[in-house]
XYZ file of N, CA and C in Angstrom:
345
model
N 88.496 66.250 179.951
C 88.110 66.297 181.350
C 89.348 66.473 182.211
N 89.075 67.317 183.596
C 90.059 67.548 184.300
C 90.176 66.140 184.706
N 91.728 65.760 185.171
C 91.508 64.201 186.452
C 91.424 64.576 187.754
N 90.568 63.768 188.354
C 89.889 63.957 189.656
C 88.623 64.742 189.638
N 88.094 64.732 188.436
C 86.605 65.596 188.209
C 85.323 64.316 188.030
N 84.855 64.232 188.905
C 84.045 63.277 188.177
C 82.577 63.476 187.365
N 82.566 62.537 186.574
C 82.065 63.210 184.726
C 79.894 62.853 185.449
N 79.681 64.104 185.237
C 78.543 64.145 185.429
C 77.362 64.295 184.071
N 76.645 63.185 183.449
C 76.141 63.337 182.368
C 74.919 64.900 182.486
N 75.331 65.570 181.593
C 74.679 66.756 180.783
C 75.213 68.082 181.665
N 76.489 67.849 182.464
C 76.510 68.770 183.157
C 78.054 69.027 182.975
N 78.281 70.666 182.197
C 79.701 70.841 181.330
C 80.050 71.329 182.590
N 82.068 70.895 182.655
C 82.818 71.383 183.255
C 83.907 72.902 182.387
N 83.481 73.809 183.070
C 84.010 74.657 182.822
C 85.597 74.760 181.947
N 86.100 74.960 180.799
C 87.220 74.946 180.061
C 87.784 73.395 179.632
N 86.523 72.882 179.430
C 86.258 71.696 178.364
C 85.050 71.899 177.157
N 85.308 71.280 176.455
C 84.352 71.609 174.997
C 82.986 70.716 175.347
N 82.145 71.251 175.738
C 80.823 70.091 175.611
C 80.561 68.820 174.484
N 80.107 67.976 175.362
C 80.552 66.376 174.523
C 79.122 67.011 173.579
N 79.275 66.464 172.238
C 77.125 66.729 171.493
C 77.512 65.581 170.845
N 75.983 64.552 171.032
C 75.586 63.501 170.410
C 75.628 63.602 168.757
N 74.977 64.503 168.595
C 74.149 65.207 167.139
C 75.603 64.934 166.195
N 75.835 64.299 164.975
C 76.504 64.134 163.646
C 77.277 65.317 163.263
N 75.498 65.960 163.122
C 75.505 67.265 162.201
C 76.236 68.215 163.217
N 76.350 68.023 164.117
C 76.762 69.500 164.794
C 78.389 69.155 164.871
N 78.837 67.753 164.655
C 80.539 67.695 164.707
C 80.680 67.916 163.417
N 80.174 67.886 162.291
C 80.631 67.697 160.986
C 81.490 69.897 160.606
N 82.459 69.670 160.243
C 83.180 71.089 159.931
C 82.449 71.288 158.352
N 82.185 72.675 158.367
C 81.638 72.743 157.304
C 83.128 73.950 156.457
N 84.008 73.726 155.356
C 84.833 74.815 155.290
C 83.997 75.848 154.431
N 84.648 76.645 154.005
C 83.755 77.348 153.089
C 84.164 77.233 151.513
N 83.585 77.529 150.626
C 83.730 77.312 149.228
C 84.692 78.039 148.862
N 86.042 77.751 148.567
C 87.258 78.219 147.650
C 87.109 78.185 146.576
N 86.130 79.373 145.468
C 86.765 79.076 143.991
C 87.352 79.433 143.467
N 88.148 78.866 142.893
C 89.767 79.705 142.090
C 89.445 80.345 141.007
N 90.168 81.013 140.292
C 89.894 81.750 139.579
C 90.072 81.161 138.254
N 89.246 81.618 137.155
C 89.190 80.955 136.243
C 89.805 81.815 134.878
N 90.113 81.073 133.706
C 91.086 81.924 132.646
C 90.369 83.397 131.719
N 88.768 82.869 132.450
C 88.109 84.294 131.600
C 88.212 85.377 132.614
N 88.256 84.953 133.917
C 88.173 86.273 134.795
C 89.721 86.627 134.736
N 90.725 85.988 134.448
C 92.131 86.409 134.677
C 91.902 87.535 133.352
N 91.606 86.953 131.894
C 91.350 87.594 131.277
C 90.689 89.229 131.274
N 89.658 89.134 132.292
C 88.406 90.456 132.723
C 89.932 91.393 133.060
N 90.389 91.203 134.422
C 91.604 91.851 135.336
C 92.368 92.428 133.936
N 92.860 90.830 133.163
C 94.143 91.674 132.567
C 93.389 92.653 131.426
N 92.431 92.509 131.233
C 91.895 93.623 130.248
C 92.010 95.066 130.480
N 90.948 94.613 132.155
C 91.115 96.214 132.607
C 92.457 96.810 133.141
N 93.146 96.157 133.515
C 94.666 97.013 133.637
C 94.982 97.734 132.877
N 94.805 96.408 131.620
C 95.465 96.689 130.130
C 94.631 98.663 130.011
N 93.440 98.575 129.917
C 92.369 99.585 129.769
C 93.221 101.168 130.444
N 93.396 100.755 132.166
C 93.691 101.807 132.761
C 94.894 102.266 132.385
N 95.652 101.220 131.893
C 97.501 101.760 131.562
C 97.440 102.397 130.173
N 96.508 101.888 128.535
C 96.326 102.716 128.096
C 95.824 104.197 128.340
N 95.305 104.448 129.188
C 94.112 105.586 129.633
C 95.908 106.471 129.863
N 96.183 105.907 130.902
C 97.424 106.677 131.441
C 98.357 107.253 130.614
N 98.474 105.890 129.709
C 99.030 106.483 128.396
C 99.207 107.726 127.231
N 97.630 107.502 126.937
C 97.265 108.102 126.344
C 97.029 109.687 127.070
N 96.989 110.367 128.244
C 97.087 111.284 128.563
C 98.886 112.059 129.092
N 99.413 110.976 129.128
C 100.640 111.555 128.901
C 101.665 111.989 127.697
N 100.698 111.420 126.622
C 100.953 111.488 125.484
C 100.318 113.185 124.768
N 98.964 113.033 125.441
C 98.565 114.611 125.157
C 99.074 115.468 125.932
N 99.197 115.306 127.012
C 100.132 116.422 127.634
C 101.863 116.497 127.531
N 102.086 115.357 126.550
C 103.910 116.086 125.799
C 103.711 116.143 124.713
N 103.126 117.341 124.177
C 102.857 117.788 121.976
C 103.861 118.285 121.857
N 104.590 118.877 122.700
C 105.607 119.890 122.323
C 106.542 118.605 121.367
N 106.982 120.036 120.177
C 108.101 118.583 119.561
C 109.421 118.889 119.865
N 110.087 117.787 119.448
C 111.281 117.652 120.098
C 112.570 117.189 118.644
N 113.719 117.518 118.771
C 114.546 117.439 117.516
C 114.798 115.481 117.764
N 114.731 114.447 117.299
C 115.234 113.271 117.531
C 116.619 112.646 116.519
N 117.865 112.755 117.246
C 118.469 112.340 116.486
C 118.813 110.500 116.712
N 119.020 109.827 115.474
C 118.967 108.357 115.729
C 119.748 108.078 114.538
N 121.629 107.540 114.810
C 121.927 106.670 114.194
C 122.056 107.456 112.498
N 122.771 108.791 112.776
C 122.957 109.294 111.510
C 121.606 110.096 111.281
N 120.032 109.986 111.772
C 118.918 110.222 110.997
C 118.592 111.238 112.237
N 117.605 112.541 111.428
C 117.001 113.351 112.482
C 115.550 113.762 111.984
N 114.782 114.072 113.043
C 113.200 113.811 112.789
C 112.920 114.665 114.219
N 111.735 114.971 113.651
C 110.850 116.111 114.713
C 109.480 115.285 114.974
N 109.559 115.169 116.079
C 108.204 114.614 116.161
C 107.834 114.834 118.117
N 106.571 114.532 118.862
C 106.491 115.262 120.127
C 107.246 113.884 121.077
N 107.262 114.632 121.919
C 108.366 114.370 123.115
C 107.561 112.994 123.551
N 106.443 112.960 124.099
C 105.540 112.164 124.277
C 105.373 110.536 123.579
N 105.884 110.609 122.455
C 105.910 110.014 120.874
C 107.180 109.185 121.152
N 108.196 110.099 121.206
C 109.601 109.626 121.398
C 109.625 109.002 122.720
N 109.113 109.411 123.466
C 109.371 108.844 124.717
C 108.814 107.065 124.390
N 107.277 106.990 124.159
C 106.831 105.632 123.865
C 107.694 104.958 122.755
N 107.957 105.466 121.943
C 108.817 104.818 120.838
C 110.208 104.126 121.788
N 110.851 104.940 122.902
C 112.362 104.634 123.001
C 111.810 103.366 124.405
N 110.344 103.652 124.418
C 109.754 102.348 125.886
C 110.008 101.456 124.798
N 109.616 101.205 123.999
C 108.810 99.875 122.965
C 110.335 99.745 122.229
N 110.830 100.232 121.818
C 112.513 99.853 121.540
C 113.204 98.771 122.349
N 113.457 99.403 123.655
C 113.804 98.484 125.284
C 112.662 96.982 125.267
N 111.420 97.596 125.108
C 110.994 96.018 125.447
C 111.030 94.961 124.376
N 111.809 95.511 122.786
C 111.782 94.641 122.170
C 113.723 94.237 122.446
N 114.180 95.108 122.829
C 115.424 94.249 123.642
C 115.452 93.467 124.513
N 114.995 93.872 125.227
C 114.669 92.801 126.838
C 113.572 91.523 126.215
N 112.761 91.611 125.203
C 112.355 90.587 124.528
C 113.059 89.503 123.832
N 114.445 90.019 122.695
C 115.064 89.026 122.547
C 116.206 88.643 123.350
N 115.875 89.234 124.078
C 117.908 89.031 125.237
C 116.860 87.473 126.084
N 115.727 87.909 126.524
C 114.636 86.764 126.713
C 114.786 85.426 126.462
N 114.096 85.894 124.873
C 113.753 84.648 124.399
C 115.345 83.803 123.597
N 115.995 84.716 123.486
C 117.654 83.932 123.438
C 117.838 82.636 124.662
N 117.357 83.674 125.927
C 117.950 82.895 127.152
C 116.794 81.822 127.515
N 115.767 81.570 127.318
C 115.043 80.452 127.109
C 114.854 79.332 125.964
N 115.609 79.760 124.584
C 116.065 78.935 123.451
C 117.269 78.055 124.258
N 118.205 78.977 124.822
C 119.532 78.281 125.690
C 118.970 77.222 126.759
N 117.971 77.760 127.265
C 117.998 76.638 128.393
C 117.197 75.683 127.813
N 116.331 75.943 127.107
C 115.203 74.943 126.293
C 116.850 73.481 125.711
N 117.818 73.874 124.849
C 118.280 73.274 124.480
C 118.977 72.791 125.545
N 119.500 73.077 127.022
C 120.687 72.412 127.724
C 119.529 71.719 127.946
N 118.134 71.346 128.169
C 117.547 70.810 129.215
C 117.027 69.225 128.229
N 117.059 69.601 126.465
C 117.270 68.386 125.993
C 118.190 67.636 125.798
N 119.406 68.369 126.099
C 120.895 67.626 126.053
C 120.792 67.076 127.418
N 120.490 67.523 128.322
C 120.355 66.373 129.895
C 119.524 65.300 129.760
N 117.978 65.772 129.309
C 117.296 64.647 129.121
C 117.899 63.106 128.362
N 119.036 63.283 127.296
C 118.987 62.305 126.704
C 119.987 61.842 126.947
């Protein structure tokens, strides 16, 4: 209420909130948050998984052409496409153990603090 307004029952003053008797009409209702659960994370990562093969697999048919591969003394013909996924999956099994090295390391400093 403004001051110096005097309070007239059932009769709202303009840029005040009307007083209501009624429970139900103060009670906030929020709305239902449900989080997500490990089968739907599952659904998502499937279909990614799905579309990135798809992607895959058409970049793979469109590089047949073959290509000479030399590796480490050894040489092999096989398509460009091929080599290309082979030299991805090489890298992520580097960046895999350079990884899991560096979480063996901290796994162990963090039982040498604990004790």
């Amino acid at each position: 209420m403004n001051p110096g307004t005097p309070e007239v029952p059932g009769v709202e003053v303009p840029g005040t909130d009307p007083i209501t008797t009624d429970p139900a009409a103060t009670t906030t209702t929020t709305p239902s948050t449900k989080r997500p659960t490990r089968v739907s994370g599952a659904w998502v990562s499937a279909i990614v998984a799905i579309v990135l093969l798809a992607f895959l697999l058409v970049f793979i048919l469109q590089n047949l052409n073959s290509v000479t591969v030399n590796f480490l003394g050894m040489s092999g013909s096989l398509p460009i496409g091929i080599a290309m996924l082979l030299a991805a999956l090489g890298g992520m099994v580097v960046i895999a153990l350079v990884g899991g090295a560096r979480i063996m390391q901290l796994r162990k400093q963090s039982k040498r603090l604990r004790k």
